[in-house]
CSV table of C-alpha atoms and ligand atoms in Angstrom, one decimal:
chain,number,residue,atom,x,y,z
A,283,UNK,CA,-4.8,4.3,-9.7
A,284,UNK,CA,-4.7,8.1,-10.2
A,285,UNK,CA,-7.5,10.3,-8.8
A,286,UNK,CA,-9.7,11.9,-11.5
A,287,UNK,CA,-8.4,15.3,-12.5
A,288,UNK,CA,-10.2,16.6,-15.6
A,289,UNK,CA,-13.6,18.2,-15.3
A,290,UNK,CA,-15.2,15.3,-17.2
A,291,UNK,CA,-13.5,12.7,-15.0
A,292,UNK,CA,-14.7,14.6,-11.9
A,293,UNK,CA,-18.2,14.6,-13.3
A,294,UNK,CA,-18.0,10.8,-14.0
A,295,UNK,CA,-16.6,10.3,-10.4
A,296,UNK,CA,-19.5,12.4,-9.0
A,297,UNK,CA,-22.0,10.3,-11.0
A,298,UNK,CA,-20.4,7.1,-9.7
A,299,UNK,CA,-20.6,8.4,-6.1
A,300,UNK,CA,-24.3,9.1,-6.6
A,301,UNK,CA,-25.0,5.7,-8.3
A,302,UNK,CA,-23.3,3.9,-5.4
A,303,UNK,CA,-24.9,5.9,-2.6
A,304,UNK,CA,-25.9,3.8,0.4
A,305,UNK,CA,-24.7,2.7,3.8
A,306,UNK,CA,-23.5,-0.9,3.4
A,307,UNK,CA,-19.8,0.0,3.4
A,308,UNK,CA,-17.7,2.9,4.7
A,309,UNK,CA,-14.3,4.0,3.4
A,310,UNK,CA,-11.8,4.8,6.3
A,311,UNK,CA,-9.8,7.0,3.9
A,312,UNK,CA,-12.4,9.5,2.7
A,313,UNK,CA,-15.2,8.7,5.2
A,314,UNK,CA,-17.7,8.1,2.4
A,315,UNK,CA,-20.6,5.6,2.8
A,316,UNK,CA,-21.7,3.6,-0.2
A,317,UNK,CA,-23.8,0.7,-1.3
A,318,UNK,CA,-20.6,-1.2,-2.2
A,319,UNK,CA,-16.9,-0.9,-3.2
A,320,UNK,CA,-16.5,-1.2,-6.9
A,321,UNK,CA,-15.1,-4.2,-8.7
A,322,UNK,CA,-11.6,-3.8,-10.2
A,323,UNK,CA,-9.1,-6.0,-11.9
A,324,UNK,CA,-11.4,-9.1,-11.7
A,325,UNK,CA,-12.1,-8.8,-8.0
A,326,UNK,CA,-15.2,-7.6,-6.1
A,327,UNK,CA,-15.3,-4.9,-3.5
A,328,UNK,CA,-12.0,-3.3,-4.5
A,329,UNK,CA,-12.3,0.5,-5.2
A,330,UNK,CA,-14.0,3.2,-3.2
A,331,UNK,CA,-16.5,5.2,-5.3
A,332,UNK,CA,-15.6,8.3,-3.3
A,333,UNK,CA,-11.8,8.5,-3.4
A,334,UNK,CA,-10.6,5.7,-5.6
A,335,UNK,CA,-8.7,3.9,-2.9
A,336,UNK,CA,-8.3,0.1,-2.9
A,337,UNK,CA,-8.3,-2.5,-0.1
A,338,UNK,CA,-4.7,-2.1,0.9
A,339,UNK,CA,-5.0,1.7,1.2
A,340,UNK,CA,-8.0,1.3,3.5
A,341,UNK,CA,-6.2,-1.3,5.6
A,342,UNK,CA,-3.1,0.8,6.0
A,343,UNK,CA,-5.1,4.1,6.6
A,344,UNK,CA,-7.4,2.5,9.2
A,345,UNK,CA,-4.4,1.0,11.1
A,346,UNK,CA,-2.4,4.2,11.0
A,347,UNK,CA,-5.2,6.4,12.3
A,348,UNK,CA,-6.5,3.9,14.9
A,349,UNK,CA,-3.0,3.4,16.3
A,350,UNK,CA,-2.4,7.2,16.2
A,351,UNK,CA,0.7,6.8,14.1
A,352,UNK,CA,0.3,9.9,11.9
A,353,UNK,CA,2.8,12.2,13.6
A,354,UNK,CA,6.5,12.9,13.6
A,355,UNK,CA,8.8,12.8,10.5
A,356,UNK,CA,7.3,10.4,8.0
A,357,UNK,CA,8.8,9.2,4.7
A,358,UNK,CA,6.4,7.5,2.2
A,359,UNK,CA,8.4,5.7,-0.4
A,360,UNK,CA,6.1,5.1,-3.4
A,361,UNK,CA,3.2,7.2,-2.2
A,362,UNK,CA,-0.4,6.3,-3.0
A,363,UNK,CA,-2.6,8.7,-4.9
A,364,UNK,CA,-5.5,7.8,-2.6
A,365,UNK,CA,-3.7,9.1,0.5
A,366,UNK,CA,-0.9,11.4,-0.6
A,367,UNK,CA,-2.8,14.7,-0.4
A,368,UNK,CA,-4.3,13.7,3.0
A,369,UNK,CA,-0.9,12.9,4.4
A,370,UNK,CA,0.6,16.2,3.0
A,371,UNK,CA,-2.2,18.2,4.7
A,372,UNK,CA,-2.2,16.2,8.0
A,373,UNK,CA,-1.5,18.5,11.0
A,374,UNK,CA,1.4,17.4,13.2
A,375,UNK,CA,2.8,15.2,10.5
A,376,UNK,CA,6.2,16.3,8.9
A,377,UNK,CA,5.6,14.4,5.7
A,378,UNK,CA,7.9,13.7,2.7
A,379,UNK,CA,7.1,11.4,-0.2
A,380,UNK,CA,9.8,9.9,-2.5
A,381,UNK,CA,9.6,7.8,-5.6
A,382,UNK,CA,11.9,6.7,-8.4
A,383,UNK,CA,9.5,8.7,-10.6
A,384,UNK,CA,9.7,12.3,-9.4
A,385,UNK,CA,6.4,13.2,-10.9
A,386,UNK,CA,4.6,10.9,-8.4
A,387,UNK,CA,6.2,12.3,-5.3
A,388,UNK,CA,7.8,15.3,-3.6
A,389,UNK,CA,11.3,14.0,-4.2
A,390,UNK,CA,12.8,11.7,-6.8
A,391,UNK,CA,15.0,8.9,-5.2
A,392,UNK,CA,16.2,5.4,-5.6
A,393,UNK,CA,15.0,3.2,-2.6
A,394,UNK,CA,18.4,1.4,-2.6
A,395,UNK,CA,20.3,4.7,-2.3
A,396,UNK,CA,18.1,7.1,-0.3
A,397,UNK,CA,19.4,10.7,-0.3
A,398,UNK,CA,18.7,11.1,3.4
A,399,UNK,CA,21.0,11.1,6.5
A,400,UNK,CA,20.8,8.2,9.0
A,401,UNK,CA,17.9,8.5,11.4
A,402,UNK,CA,16.1,11.2,9.4
A,403,UNK,CA,12.6,9.9,9.9
A,404,UNK,CA,10.4,8.5,12.8
A,405,UNK,CA,8.4,6.4,10.4
A,406,UNK,CA,8.4,5.0,6.9
A,407,UNK,CA,5.6,3.8,4.7
A,408,UNK,CA,6.6,1.6,1.7
A,409,UNK,CA,3.6,0.0,0.0
A,410,UNK,CA,3.8,-2.1,-3.2
A,411,UNK,CA,7.3,-1.0,-4.1
A,412,UNK,CA,9.7,-3.9,-3.2
A,413,UNK,CA,8.1,-6.3,-5.7
A,414,UNK,CA,9.5,-4.0,-8.3
A,415,UNK,CA,13.0,-3.7,-6.8
A,416,UNK,CA,15.8,-6.1,-7.7
A,417,UNK,CA,18.0,-5.3,-4.7
A,418,UNK,CA,15.3,-6.0,-2.1
A,419,UNK,CA,17.6,-6.4,0.8
A,420,UNK,CA,19.5,-3.2,-0.1
A,421,UNK,CA,16.2,-1.3,-0.1
A,422,UNK,CA,15.3,-2.8,3.3
A,423,UNK,CA,18.7,-1.7,4.7
A,424,UNK,CA,18.2,1.8,3.4
A,425,UNK,CA,14.6,2.0,4.8
A,426,UNK,CA,16.0,0.9,8.2
A,427,UNK,CA,19.1,3.3,8.0
A,428,UNK,CA,16.9,6.4,7.6
A,429,UNK,CA,14.8,5.5,10.7
A,430,UNK,CA,15.6,7.2,14.0
A,431,UNK,CA,16.0,4.9,17.1
A,432,UNK,CA,12.5,3.8,18.1
A,433,UNK,CA,11.2,4.4,14.6
A,434,UNK,CA,9.2,2.0,12.6
A,435,UNK,CA,8.5,1.0,8.9
A,436,UNK,CA,5.2,-0.2,7.6
A,437,UNK,CA,5.8,-2.3,4.5
A,438,UNK,CA,3.3,-3.9,2.2
A,439,UNK,CA,3.8,-6.1,-0.8
A,440,UNK,CA,1.5,-8.4,-2.8
A,441,UNK,CA,1.7,-12.0,-1.5
A,442,UNK,CA,0.5,-15.1,-3.2
A,443,UNK,CA,-0.8,-17.2,-0.3
A,444,UNK,CA,-0.6,-20.4,-2.4
A,445,UNK,CA,3.2,-20.0,-2.7
A,446,UNK,CA,5.2,-21.3,0.3
A,447,UNK,CA,8.6,-19.7,-0.5
A,448,UNK,CA,9.1,-16.5,-2.5
A,449,UNK,CA,9.9,-17.1,-6.1
A,450,UNK,CA,12.7,-15.0,-7.6
A,451,UNK,CA,14.2,-16.4,-10.8
A,452,UNK,CA,17.1,-14.4,-12.4
A,453,UNK,CA,16.4,-16.0,-15.8
A,454,UNK,CA,13.0,-14.3,-15.8
A,455,UNK,CA,13.6,-10.8,-17.3
A,456,UNK,CA,11.0,-10.2,-20.1
A,457,UNK,CA,7.6,-8.6,-19.2
A,458,UNK,CA,5.7,-11.6,-20.6
A,459,UNK,CA,7.8,-14.0,-18.5
A,460,UNK,CA,7.2,-11.9,-15.4
A,461,UNK,CA,3.5,-11.8,-16.1
A,462,UNK,CA,3.4,-15.6,-16.4
A,463,UNK,CA,5.6,-16.3,-13.4
A,464,UNK,CA,4.8,-13.5,-11.0
A,465,UNK,CA,1.3,-12.3,-12.1
A,466,UNK,CA,2.5,-8.8,-13.2
A,467,UNK,CA,4.7,-7.8,-16.0
A,468,UNK,CA,6.8,-5.4,-13.9
A,469,UNK,CA,7.3,-7.5,-10.8
A,470,UNK,CA,10.7,-9.0,-10.1
A,471,UNK,CA,9.6,-11.7,-7.7
A,472,UNK,CA,6.5,-13.4,-6.3
A,473,UNK,CA,6.2,-13.2,-2.5
A,474,UNK,CA,5.0,-16.2,-0.7
A,475,UNK,CA,4.2,-17.3,2.8
A,476,UNK,CA,7.8,-16.6,3.9
A,477,UNK,CA,7.2,-12.9,3.3
A,478,UNK,CA,7.3,-11.7,7.0
A,479,UNK,CA,10.6,-13.4,7.6
A,480,UNK,CA,12.1,-12.2,4.4
A,481,UNK,CA,11.2,-8.6,5.2
A,482,UNK,CA,12.5,-9.0,8.7
A,483,UNK,CA,9.1,-8.0,10.1
A,484,UNK,CA,8.6,-7.7,13.9
A,485,UNK,CA,4.8,-7.8,13.6
A,486,UNK,CA,2.2,-8.6,11.0
A,487,UNK,CA,-1.1,-6.7,10.8
A,488,UNK,CA,-3.8,-9.0,9.4
A,489,UNK,CA,-7.1,-7.3,8.7
A,490,UNK,CA,-9.3,-10.0,10.2
A,491,UNK,CA,-7.3,-10.5,13.4
A,492,UNK,CA,-6.8,-6.7,13.9
A,493,UNK,CA,-10.3,-5.4,13.1
A,494,UNK,CA,-12.6,-8.4,13.2
A,495,UNK,CA,-15.0,-9.8,10.5
A,496,UNK,CA,-17.6,-7.1,10.7
A,497,UNK,CA,-15.2,-4.1,10.3
A,498,UNK,CA,-13.2,-6.0,7.8
A,499,UNK,CA,-16.3,-6.4,5.6
A,500,UNK,CA,-17.7,-2.9,6.3
A,501,UNK,CA,-14.4,-1.1,5.4
A,502,UNK,CA,-13.6,-3.4,2.6
A,503,UNK,CA,-10.2,-4.4,4.0
A,504,UNK,CA,-9.9,-7.9,2.4
A,505,UNK,CA,-8.6,-8.2,-1.1
A,506,UNK,CA,-10.5,-11.1,-2.7
A,507,UNK,CA,-8.1,-12.6,-5.1
A,508,UNK,CA,-4.9,-14.7,-5.1
A,509,UNK,CA,-3.0,-11.7,-3.6
A,510,UNK,CA,-5.3,-11.2,-0.7
A,511,UNK,CA,-5.6,-10.6,2.1
A,512,UNK,CA,-3.2,-7.6,2.2
A,513,UNK,CA,-1.2,-7.4,5.4
A,514,UNK,CA,1.1,-4.7,6.9
A,515,UNK,CA,4.6,-5.9,7.8
A,516,UNK,CA,5.9,-3.8,10.7
A,517,UNK,CA,9.6,-3.4,11.1
A,518,UNK,CA,11.0,-1.6,14.1
A,519,UNK,CA,14.3,0.3,14.0
B,802,ZN,ZN1,-12.9,6.5,-0.1
């Protein structure tokens, strides 16, 4: 979701912020307090009225800030509109964003052929990218290659909890087939319960375990549909 840019869109966003004023929920990204997070895509409690971020952005941001991980050389592959400007402006963070679409990031790049030397970064963020990438293992190798010793990568993908084993069918190529099979017309697989093993994760950050029920609710960390809850898959170099 893009942040509102035009004066009219900004006015609408301001009106939404006013309409949703309250103190029932608090966004970790923008700090705003509201009566609720707004519904989006058929699920309740999704979007922050202040900054437009979704559940997964709030989970990742809260984890990054509470664990004091926002420093050193960071690569965000597939940056989020909700956090991009905040990361660029973060003191002490040497930040670079990359995306296959150069208009969305600082550098245009293919995640399976990153234009960076080995060990160029201390940390990597890669959220909701790999479900679009055919050569998933090639992308994971590249993300690990650009990490310096001791570095880490935080990876997020949509996961269907009702699916035991990730579904990837080479005969599924058309958008309507992908929508029917994977839930989105531009996804190339449907991640299932084997996701952490598949990504080679050393650790999994689950919002309920990490932050507890009250903070999970207050910060709107739990995505309430078939792809929730979001988790962060942590891979160490
Ligand atoms: Zn916010």
